mmCIF file of C-alpha atoms and ligand atoms in Angstrom:
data_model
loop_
_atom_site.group_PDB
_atom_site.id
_atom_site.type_symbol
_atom_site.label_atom_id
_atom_site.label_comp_id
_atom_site.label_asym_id
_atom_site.label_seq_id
_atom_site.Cartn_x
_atom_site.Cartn_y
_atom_site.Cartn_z
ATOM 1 C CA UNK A 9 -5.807 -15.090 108.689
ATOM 2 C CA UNK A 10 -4.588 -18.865 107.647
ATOM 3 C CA UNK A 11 -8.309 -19.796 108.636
ATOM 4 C CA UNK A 12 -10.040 -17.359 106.592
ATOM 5 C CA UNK A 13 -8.098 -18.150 103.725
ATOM 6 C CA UNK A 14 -8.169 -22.054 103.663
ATOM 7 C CA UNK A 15 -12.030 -21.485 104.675
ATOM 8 C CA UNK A 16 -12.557 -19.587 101.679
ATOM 9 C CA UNK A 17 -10.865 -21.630 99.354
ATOM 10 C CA UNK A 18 -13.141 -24.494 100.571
ATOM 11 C CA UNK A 19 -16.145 -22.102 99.445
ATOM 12 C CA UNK A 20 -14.550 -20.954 96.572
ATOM 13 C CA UNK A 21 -14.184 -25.058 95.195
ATOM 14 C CA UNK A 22 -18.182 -24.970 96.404
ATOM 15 C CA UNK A 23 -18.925 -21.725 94.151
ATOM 16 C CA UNK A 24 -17.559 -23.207 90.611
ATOM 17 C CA UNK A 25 -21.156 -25.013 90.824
ATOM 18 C CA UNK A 26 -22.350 -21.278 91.365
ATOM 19 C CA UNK A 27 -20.547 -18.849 89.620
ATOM 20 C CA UNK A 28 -18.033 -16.355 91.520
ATOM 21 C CA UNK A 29 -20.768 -13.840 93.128
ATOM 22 C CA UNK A 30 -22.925 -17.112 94.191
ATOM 23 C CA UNK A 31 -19.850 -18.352 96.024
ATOM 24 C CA UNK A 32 -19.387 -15.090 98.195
ATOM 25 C CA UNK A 33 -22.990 -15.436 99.039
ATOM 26 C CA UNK A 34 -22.714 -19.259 100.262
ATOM 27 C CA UNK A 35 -19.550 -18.081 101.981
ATOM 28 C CA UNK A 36 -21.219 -15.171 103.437
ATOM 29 C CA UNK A 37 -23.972 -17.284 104.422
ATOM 30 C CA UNK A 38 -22.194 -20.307 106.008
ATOM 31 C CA UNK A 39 -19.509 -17.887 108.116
ATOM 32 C CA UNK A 40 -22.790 -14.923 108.316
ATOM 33 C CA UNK A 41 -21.552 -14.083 111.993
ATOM 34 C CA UNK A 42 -18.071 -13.415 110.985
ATOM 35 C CA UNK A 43 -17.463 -14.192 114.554
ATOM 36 C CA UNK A 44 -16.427 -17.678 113.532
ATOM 37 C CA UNK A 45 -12.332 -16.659 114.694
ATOM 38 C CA UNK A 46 -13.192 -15.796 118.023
ATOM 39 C CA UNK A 47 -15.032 -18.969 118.450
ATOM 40 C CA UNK A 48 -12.727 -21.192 116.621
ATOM 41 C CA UNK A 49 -10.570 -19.945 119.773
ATOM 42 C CA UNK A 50 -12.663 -22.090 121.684
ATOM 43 C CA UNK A 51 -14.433 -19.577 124.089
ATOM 44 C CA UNK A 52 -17.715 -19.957 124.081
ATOM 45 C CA UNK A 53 -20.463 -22.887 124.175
ATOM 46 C CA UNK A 54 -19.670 -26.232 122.269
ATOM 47 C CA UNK A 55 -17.111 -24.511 120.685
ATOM 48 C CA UNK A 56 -15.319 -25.400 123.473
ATOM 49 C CA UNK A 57 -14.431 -28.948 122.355
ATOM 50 C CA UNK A 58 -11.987 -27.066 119.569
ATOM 51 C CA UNK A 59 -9.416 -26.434 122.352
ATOM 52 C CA UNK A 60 -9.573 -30.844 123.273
ATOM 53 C CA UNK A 61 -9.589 -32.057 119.481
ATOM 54 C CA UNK A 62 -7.922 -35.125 119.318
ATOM 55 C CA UNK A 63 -6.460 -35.804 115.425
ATOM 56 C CA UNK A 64 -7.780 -39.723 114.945
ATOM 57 C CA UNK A 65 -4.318 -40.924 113.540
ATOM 58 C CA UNK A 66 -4.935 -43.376 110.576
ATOM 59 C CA UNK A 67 -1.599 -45.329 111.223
ATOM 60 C CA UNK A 68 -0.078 -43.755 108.074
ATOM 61 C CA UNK A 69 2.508 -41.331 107.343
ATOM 62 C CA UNK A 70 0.519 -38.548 106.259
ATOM 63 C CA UNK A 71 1.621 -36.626 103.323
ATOM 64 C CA UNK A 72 1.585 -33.393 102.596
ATOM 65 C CA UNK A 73 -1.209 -33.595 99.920
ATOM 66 C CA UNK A 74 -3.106 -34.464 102.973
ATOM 67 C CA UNK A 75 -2.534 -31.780 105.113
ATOM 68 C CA UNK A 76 -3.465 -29.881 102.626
ATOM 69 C CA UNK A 77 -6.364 -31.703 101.379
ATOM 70 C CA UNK A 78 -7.382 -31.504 105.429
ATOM 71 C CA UNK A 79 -6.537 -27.569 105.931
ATOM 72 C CA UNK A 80 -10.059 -26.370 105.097
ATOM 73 C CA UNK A 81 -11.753 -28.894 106.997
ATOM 74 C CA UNK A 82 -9.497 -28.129 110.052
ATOM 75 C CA UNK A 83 -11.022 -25.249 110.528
ATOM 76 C CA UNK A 84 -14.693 -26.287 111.036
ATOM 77 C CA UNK A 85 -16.559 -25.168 114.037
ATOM 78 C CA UNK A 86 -19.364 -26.706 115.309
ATOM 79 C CA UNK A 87 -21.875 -23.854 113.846
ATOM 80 C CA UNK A 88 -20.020 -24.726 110.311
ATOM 81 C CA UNK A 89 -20.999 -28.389 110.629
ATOM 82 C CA UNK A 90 -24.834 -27.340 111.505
ATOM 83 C CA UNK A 91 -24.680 -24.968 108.728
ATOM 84 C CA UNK A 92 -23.147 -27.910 106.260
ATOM 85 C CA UNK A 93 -25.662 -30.385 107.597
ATOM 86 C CA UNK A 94 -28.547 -27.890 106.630
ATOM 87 C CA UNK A 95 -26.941 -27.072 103.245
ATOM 88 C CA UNK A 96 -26.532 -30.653 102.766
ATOM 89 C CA UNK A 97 -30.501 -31.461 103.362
ATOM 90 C CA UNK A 98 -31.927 -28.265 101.615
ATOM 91 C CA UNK A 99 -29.647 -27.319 98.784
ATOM 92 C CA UNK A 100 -30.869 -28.349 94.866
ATOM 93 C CA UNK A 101 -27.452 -29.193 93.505
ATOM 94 C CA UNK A 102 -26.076 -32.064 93.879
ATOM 95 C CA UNK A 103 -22.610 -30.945 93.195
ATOM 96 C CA UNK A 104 -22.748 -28.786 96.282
ATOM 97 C CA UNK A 105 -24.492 -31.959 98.342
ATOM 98 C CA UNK A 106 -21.207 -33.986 97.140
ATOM 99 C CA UNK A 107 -19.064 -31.179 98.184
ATOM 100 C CA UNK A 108 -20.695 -31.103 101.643
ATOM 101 C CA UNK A 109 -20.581 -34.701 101.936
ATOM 102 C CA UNK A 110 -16.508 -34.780 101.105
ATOM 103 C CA UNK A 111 -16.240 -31.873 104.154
ATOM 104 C CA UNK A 112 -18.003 -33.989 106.383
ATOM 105 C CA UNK A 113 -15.934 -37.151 105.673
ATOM 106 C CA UNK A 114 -12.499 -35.137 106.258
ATOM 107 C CA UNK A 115 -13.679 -33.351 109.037
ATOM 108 C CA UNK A 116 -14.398 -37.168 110.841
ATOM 109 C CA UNK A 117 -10.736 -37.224 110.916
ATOM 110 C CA UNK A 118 -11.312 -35.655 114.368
ATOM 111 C CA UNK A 119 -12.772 -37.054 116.472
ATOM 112 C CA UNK A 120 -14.665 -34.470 118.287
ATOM 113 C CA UNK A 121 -16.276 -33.675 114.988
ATOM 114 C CA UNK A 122 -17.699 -37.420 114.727
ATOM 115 C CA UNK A 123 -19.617 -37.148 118.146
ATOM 116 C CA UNK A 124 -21.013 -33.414 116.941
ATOM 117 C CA UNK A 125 -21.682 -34.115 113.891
ATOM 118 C CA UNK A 126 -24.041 -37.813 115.690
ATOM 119 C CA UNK A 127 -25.352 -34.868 117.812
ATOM 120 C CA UNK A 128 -26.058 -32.216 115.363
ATOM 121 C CA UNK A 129 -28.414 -35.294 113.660
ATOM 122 C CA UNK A 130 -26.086 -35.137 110.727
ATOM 123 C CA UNK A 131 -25.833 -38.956 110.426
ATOM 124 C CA UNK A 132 -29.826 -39.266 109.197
ATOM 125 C CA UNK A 133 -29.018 -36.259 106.739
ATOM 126 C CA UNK A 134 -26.143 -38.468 105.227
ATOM 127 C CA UNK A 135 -28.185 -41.823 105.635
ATOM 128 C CA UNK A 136 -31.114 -40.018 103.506
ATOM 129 C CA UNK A 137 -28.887 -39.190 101.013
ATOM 130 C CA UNK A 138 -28.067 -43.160 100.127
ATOM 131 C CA UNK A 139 -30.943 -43.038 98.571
ATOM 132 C CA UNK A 140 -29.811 -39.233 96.184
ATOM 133 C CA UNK A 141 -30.866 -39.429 92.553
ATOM 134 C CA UNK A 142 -27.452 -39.226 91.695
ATOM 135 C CA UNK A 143 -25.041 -41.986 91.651
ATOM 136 C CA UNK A 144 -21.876 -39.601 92.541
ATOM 137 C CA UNK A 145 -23.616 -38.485 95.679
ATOM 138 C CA UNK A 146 -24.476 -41.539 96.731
ATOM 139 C CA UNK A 147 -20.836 -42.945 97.257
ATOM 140 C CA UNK A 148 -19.754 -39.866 98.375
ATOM 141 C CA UNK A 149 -22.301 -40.290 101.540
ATOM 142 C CA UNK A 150 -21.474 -43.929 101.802
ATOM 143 C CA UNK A 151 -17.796 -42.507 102.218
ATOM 144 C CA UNK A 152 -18.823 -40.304 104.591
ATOM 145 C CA UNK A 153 -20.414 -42.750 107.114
ATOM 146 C CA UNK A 154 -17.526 -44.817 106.673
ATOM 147 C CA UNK A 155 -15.562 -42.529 107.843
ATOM 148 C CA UNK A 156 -18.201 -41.230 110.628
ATOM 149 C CA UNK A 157 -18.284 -45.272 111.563
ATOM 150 C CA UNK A 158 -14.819 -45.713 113.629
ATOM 151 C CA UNK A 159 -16.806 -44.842 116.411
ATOM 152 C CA UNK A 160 -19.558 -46.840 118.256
ATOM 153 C CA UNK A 161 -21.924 -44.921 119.445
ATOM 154 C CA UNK A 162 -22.253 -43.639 115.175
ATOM 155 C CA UNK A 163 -22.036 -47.592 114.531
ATOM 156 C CA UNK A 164 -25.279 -47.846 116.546
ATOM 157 C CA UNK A 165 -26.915 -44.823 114.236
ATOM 158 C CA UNK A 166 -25.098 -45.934 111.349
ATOM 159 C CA UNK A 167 -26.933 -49.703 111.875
ATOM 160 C CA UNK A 168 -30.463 -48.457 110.284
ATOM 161 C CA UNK A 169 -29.045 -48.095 106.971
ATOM 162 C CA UNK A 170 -27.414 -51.740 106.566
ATOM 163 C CA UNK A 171 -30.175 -53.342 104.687
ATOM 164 C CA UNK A 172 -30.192 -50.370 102.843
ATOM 165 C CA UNK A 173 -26.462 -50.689 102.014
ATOM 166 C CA UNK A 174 -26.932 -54.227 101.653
ATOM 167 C CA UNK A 175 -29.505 -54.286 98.960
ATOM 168 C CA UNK A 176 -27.136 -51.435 97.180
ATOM 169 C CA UNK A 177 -24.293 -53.399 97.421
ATOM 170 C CA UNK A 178 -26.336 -56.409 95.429
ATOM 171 C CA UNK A 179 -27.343 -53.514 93.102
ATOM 172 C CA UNK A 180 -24.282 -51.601 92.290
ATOM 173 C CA UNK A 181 -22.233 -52.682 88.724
ATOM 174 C CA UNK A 182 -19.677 -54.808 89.297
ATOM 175 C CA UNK A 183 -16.011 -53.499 90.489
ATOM 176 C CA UNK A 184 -17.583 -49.931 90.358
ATOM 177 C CA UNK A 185 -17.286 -47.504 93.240
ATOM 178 C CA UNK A 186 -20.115 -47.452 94.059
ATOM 179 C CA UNK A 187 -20.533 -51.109 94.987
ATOM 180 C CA UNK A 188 -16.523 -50.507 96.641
ATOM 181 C CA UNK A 189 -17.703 -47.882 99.069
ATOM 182 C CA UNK A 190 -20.760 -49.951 100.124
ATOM 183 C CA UNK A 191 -18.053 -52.823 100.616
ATOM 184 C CA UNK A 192 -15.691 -50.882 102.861
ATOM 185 C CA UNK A 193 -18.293 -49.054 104.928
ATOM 186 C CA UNK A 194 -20.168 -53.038 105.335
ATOM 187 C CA UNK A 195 -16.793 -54.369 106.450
ATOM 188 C CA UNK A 196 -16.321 -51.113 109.038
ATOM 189 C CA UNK A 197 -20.003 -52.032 110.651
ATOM 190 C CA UNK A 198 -18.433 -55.831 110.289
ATOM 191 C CA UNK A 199 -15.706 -55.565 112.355
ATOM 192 C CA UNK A 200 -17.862 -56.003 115.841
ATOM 193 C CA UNK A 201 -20.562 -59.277 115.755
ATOM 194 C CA UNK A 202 -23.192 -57.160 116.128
ATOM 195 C CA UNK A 203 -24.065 -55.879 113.002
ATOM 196 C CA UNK A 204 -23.886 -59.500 111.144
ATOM 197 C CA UNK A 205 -26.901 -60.906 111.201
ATOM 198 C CA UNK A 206 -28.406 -57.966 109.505
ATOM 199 C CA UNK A 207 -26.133 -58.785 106.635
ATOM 200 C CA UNK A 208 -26.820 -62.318 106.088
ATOM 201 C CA UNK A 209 -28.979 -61.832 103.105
ATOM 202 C CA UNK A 210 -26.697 -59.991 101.400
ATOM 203 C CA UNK A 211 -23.930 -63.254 101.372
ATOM 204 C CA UNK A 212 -25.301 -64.874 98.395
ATOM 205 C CA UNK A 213 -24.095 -61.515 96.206
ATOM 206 C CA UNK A 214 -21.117 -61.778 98.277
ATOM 207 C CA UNK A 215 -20.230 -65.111 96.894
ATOM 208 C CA UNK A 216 -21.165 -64.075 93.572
ATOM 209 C CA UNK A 217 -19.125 -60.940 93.341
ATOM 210 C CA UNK A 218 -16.231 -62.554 95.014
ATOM 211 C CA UNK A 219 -15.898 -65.293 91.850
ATOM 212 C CA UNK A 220 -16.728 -62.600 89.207
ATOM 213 C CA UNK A 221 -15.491 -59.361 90.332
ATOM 214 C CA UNK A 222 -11.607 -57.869 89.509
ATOM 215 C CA UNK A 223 -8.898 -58.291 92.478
ATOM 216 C CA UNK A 224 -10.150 -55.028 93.910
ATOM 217 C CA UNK A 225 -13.711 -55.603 94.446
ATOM 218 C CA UNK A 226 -12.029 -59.888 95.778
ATOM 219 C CA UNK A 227 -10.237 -58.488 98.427
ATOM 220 C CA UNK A 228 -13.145 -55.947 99.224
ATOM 221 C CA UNK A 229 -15.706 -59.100 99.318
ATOM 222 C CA UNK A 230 -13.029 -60.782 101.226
ATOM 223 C CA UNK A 231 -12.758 -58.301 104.253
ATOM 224 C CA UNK A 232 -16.106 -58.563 104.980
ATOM 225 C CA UNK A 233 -16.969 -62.226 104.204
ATOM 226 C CA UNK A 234 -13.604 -62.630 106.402
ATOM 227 C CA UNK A 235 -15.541 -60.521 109.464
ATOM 228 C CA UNK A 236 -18.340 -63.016 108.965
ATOM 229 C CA UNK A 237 -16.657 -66.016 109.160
ATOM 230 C CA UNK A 238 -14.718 -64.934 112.328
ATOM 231 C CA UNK A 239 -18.323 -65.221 114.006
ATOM 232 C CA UNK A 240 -19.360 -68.561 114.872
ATOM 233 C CA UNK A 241 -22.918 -68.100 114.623
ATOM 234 C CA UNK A 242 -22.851 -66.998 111.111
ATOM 235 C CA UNK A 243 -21.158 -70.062 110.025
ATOM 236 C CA UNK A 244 -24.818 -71.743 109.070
ATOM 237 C CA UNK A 245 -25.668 -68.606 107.125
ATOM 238 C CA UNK A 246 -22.474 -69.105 104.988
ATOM 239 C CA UNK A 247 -22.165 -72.376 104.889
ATOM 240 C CA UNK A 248 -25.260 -73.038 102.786
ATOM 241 C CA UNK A 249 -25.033 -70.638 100.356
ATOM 242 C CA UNK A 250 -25.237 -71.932 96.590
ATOM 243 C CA UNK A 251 -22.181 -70.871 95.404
ATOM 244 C CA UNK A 252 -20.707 -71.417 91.791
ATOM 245 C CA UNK A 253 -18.516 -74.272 91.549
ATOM 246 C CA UNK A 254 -15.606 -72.212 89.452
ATOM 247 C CA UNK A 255 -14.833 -70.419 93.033
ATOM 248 C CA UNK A 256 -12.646 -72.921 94.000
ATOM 249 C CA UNK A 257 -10.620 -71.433 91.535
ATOM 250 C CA UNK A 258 -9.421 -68.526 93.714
ATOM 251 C CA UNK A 259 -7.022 -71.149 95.828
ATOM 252 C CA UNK A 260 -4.526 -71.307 92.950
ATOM 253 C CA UNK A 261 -0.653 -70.599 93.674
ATOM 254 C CA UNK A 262 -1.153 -67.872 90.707
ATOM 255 C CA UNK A 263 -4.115 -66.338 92.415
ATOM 256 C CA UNK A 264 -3.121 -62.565 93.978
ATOM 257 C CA UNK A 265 -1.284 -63.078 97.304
ATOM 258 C CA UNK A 266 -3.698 -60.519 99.454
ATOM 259 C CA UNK A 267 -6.600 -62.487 97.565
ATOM 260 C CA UNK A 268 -5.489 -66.005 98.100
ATOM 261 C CA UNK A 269 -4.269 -65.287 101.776
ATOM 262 C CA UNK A 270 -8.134 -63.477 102.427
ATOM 263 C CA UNK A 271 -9.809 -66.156 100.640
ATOM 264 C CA UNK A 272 -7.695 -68.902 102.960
ATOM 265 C CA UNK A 273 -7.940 -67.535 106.599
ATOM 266 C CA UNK A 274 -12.481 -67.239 105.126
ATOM 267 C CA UNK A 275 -12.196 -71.120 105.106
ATOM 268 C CA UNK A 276 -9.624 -71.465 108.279
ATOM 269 C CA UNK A 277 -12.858 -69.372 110.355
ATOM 270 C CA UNK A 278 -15.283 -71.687 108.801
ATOM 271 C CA UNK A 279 -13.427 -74.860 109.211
ATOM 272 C CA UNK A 280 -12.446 -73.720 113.066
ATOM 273 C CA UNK A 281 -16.441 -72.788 113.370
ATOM 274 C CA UNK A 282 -17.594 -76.509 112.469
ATOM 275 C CA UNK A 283 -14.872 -78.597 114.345
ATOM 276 C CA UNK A 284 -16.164 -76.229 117.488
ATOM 277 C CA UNK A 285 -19.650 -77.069 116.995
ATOM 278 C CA UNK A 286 -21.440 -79.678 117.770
ATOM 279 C CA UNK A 287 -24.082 -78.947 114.909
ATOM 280 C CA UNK A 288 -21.501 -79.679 112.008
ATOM 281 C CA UNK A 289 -22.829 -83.457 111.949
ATOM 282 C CA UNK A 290 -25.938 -82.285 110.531
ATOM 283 C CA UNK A 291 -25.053 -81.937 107.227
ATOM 284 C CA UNK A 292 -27.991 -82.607 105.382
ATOM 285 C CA UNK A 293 -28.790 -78.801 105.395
ATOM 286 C CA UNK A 294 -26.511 -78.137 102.947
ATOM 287 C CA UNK A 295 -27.147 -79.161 99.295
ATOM 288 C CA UNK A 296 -24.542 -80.145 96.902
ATOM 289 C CA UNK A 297 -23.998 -76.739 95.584
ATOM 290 C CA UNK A 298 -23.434 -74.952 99.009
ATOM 291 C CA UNK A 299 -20.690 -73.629 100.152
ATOM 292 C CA UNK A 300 -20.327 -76.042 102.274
ATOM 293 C CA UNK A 301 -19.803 -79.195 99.733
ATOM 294 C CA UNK A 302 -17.460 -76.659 97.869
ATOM 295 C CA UNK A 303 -14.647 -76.734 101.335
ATOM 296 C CA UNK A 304 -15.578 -79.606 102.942
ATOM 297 C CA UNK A 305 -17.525 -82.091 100.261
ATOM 298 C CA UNK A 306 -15.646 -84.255 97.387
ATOM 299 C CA UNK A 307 -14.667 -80.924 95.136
ATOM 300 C CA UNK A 308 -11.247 -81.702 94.731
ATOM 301 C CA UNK A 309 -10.709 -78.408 97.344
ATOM 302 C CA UNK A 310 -8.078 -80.693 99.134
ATOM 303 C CA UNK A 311 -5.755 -81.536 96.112
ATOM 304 C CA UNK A 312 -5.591 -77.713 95.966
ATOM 305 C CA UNK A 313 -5.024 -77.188 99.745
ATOM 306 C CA UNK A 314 -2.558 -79.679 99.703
ATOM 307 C CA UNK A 315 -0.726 -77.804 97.014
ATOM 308 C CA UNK A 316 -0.732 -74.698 98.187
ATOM 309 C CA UNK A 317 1.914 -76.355 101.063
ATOM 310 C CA UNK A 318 4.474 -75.724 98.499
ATOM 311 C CA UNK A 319 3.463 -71.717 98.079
ATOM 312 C CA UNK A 320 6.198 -69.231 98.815
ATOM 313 C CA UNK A 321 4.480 -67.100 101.244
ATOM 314 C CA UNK A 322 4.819 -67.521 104.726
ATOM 315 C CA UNK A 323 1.153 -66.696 105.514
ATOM 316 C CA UNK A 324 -0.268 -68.587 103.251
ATOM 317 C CA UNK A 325 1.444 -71.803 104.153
ATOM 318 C CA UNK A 326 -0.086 -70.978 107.853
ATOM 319 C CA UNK A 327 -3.286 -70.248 106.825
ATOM 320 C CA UNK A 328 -3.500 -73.945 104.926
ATOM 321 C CA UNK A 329 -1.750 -75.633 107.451
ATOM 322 C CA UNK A 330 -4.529 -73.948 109.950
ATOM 323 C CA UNK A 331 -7.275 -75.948 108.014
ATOM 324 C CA UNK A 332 -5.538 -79.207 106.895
ATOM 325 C CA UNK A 333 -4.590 -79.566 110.739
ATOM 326 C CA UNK A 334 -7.686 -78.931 112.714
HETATM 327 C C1 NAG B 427 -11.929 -40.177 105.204
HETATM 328 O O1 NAG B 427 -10.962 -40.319 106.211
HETATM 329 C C2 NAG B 427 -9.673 -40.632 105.763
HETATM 330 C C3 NAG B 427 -8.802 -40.845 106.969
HETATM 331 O O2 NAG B 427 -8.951 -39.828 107.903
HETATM 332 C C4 NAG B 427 -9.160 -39.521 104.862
HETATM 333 O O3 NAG B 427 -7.906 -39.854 104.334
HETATM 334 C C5 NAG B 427 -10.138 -39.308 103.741
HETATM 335 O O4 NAG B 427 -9.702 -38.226 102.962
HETATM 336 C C6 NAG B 427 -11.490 -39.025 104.333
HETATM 337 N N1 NAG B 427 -12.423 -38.670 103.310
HETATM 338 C C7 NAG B 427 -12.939 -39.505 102.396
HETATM 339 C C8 NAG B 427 -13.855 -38.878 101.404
HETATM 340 O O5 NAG B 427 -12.715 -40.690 102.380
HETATM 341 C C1 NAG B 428 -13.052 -47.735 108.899
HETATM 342 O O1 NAG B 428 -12.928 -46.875 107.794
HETATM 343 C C2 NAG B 428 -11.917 -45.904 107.867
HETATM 344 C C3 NAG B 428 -12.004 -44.962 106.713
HETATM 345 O O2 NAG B 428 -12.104 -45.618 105.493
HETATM 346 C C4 NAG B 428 -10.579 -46.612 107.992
HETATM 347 O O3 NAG B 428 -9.540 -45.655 108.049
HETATM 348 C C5 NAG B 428 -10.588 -47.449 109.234
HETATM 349 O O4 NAG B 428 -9.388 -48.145 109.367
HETATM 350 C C6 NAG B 428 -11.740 -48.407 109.225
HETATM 351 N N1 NAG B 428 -11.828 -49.040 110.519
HETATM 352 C C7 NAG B 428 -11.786 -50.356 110.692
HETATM 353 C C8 NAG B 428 -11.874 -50.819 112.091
HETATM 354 O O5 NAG B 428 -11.716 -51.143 109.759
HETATM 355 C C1 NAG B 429 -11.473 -53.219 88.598
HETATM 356 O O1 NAG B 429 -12.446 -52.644 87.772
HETATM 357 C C2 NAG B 429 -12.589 -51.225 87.882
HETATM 358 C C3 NAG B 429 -13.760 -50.795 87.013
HETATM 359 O O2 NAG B 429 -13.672 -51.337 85.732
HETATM 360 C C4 NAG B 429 -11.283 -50.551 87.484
HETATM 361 O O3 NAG B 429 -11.394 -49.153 87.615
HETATM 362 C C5 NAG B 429 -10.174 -51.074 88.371
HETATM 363 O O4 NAG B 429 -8.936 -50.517 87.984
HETATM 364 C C6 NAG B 429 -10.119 -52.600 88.269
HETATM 365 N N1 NAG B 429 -9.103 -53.082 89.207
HETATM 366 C C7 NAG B 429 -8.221 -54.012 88.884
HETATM 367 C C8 NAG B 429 -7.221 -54.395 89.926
HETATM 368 O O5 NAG B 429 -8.228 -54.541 87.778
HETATM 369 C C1 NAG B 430 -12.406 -57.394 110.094
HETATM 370 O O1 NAG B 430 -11.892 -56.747 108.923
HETATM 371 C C2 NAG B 430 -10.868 -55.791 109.144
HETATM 372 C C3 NAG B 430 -10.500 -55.242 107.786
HETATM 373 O O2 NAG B 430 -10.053 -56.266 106.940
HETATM 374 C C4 NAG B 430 -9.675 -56.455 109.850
HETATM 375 O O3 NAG B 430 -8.720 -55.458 110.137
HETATM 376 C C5 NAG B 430 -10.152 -57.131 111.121
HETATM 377 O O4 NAG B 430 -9.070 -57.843 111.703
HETATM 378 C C6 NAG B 430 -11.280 -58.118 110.819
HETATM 379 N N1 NAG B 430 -11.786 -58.712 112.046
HETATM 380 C C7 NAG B 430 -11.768 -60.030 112.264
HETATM 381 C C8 NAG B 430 -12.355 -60.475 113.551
HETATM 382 O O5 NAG B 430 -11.323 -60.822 111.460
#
């Protein structure tokens, strides 16, 4: 009875874009069987997978809000997610395709539902809709895949869409969320090598963003540009990016802590990429406005290394000490 309840309310949220008597018919619609109890009990078909779902634990404490937020999605089946996936891809409103699109991203929080909802074909549905006439349903799909992306085998799905992301990331107004959820799900396909080199045009925006965006959308920048660095072979694609001088700004013992610290262990990677590589004698590749002459040229970047020895924080003292010692 708890199902049928929670499962309603979750339709009932869907029909104030409707009107009450629309609702009962998308509820109607979506759970048309009214066998969806038996199956939930796992007897039959794919529906088998309900009795081996695994919760994907986030590391948190959960609170209650979010079992509650969770209890309608807990109950999905996979016919629910076909029937979602359809709605999603048919349905005019785009209040009900950001309502989908929020079911879908809590519903990742098992895993079982990530690999159905790869197999279903759900993950072009949500890819097509990065490109939805509205703004609001666009970040709720780019949530969505981030949260369909902890797994690899979506990662490899997922991977069509990064120039896409990319080129919406360099679009999206400053420190909005839009341009945050293109960051997070970029530094979720960052976190393996793979994906990098597909991103390398995108760095110049990076850099830009990262000098004139607020501390949210820094440390955002950061966790990607931080993914880069920690790959050796993009070092040449970051390296000679023209970057504005007042960047070197950001290592200043006033600077945010989880800014400054992100911003530091960037140029440890780099600086550990070029004393590993032979290649880091040719510098004539980068010009006097590159990254590179910013870190490792005559920009005064030293003085403020060497300063930031005196800075409280633990981390931060280990993070210049990594660079002024290799
Ligand atoms: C995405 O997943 C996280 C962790 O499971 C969850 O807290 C969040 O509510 C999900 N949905 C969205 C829209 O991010
Ligand atoms: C990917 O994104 C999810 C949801 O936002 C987050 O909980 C998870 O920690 C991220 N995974 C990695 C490896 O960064
Ligand atoms: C960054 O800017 C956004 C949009 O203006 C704002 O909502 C957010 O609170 C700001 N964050 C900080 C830390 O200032
Ligand atoms: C990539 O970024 C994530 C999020 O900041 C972080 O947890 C992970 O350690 C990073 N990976 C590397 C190799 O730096």
């Amino acid at each position: 009875m708890g199902h049928t309840r929670s499962g309603f309310v979750l339709w009932c949220s869907l029909g104030l874009f409707f009107g009450t008597g629309a609702c009962y018919c998308v509820y109607k619609w979506v759970f048309r069987k009214g066998k969806w109890k038996e199956s939930a009990r796992g007897e039959k078909g794919v529906a088998g997978a309900a009795a081996s779902r695994t919760r994907v634990t986030s590391g948190n404490e959960k609170s209650p809000a979010d079992d509650l937020k969770k209890s309608a999605s807990d109950n999905l089946e996979p016919y629910h997610l076909q029937k979602l996936i359809k709605l999603l891809e048919t349905t005019e409103y785009c209040s009900v395709r950001e309502q989908v699109l929020i079911t879908l991203s809590n519903s990742a929080a098992f895993s079982v539902n990530q690999d159905l909802i790869r197999e279903l074909g759900g993950l072009s549905v949500i890819g097509k809709s990065l490109s939805d006439p509205s703004m609001e349903v666009r970040v709720k799909a780019l949530n969505a895949l981030n949260n369909l992306s902890m797994n690899s085998k979506n990662q490899e799905h997922i991977q069509v869409y990064i120039s896409e992301i990319c080129s919406g990331v360099a679009l999206s107004p400053l420190n909005s969320d839009l341009l945050l959820a293109g960051l997070r799900l970029l530094t979720n396909m960052s976190v393996t090598n793979d994906y990098h080199q597909m991103m390398s045009h995108t760095i110049p925006s990076l850099l830009h963003m990262l000098s004139a965006g607020n501390k949210t959308t820094q440390i955002q920048v950061l966790k990607v540009l931080v993914n880069l660095s920690a790959n050796p072979a993009m070092t040449r694609d970051l390296l000679r990016v023209q970057v504005p001088s007042s960047l070197i700004s950001l290592f200043d013992s006033c600077m945010n802590i989880d800014v400054l610290l992100r911003a530091l262990t960037f140029v440890a990677n780099l600086n550990d990429n070029l004393k590993s590589q032979s290649c880091s004698a040719d510098i004539s590749q980068y010009s006097a406005e590159s990254l590179y002459y910013l870190f490792f040229g005559e920009s005064g970047f030293s003085q403020r290394l060497a300063a930031l020895l005196l800075h409280p924080d633990v981390e931060v003292k280990g993070q210049v000490a990594r660079i002024m010692t290799s």
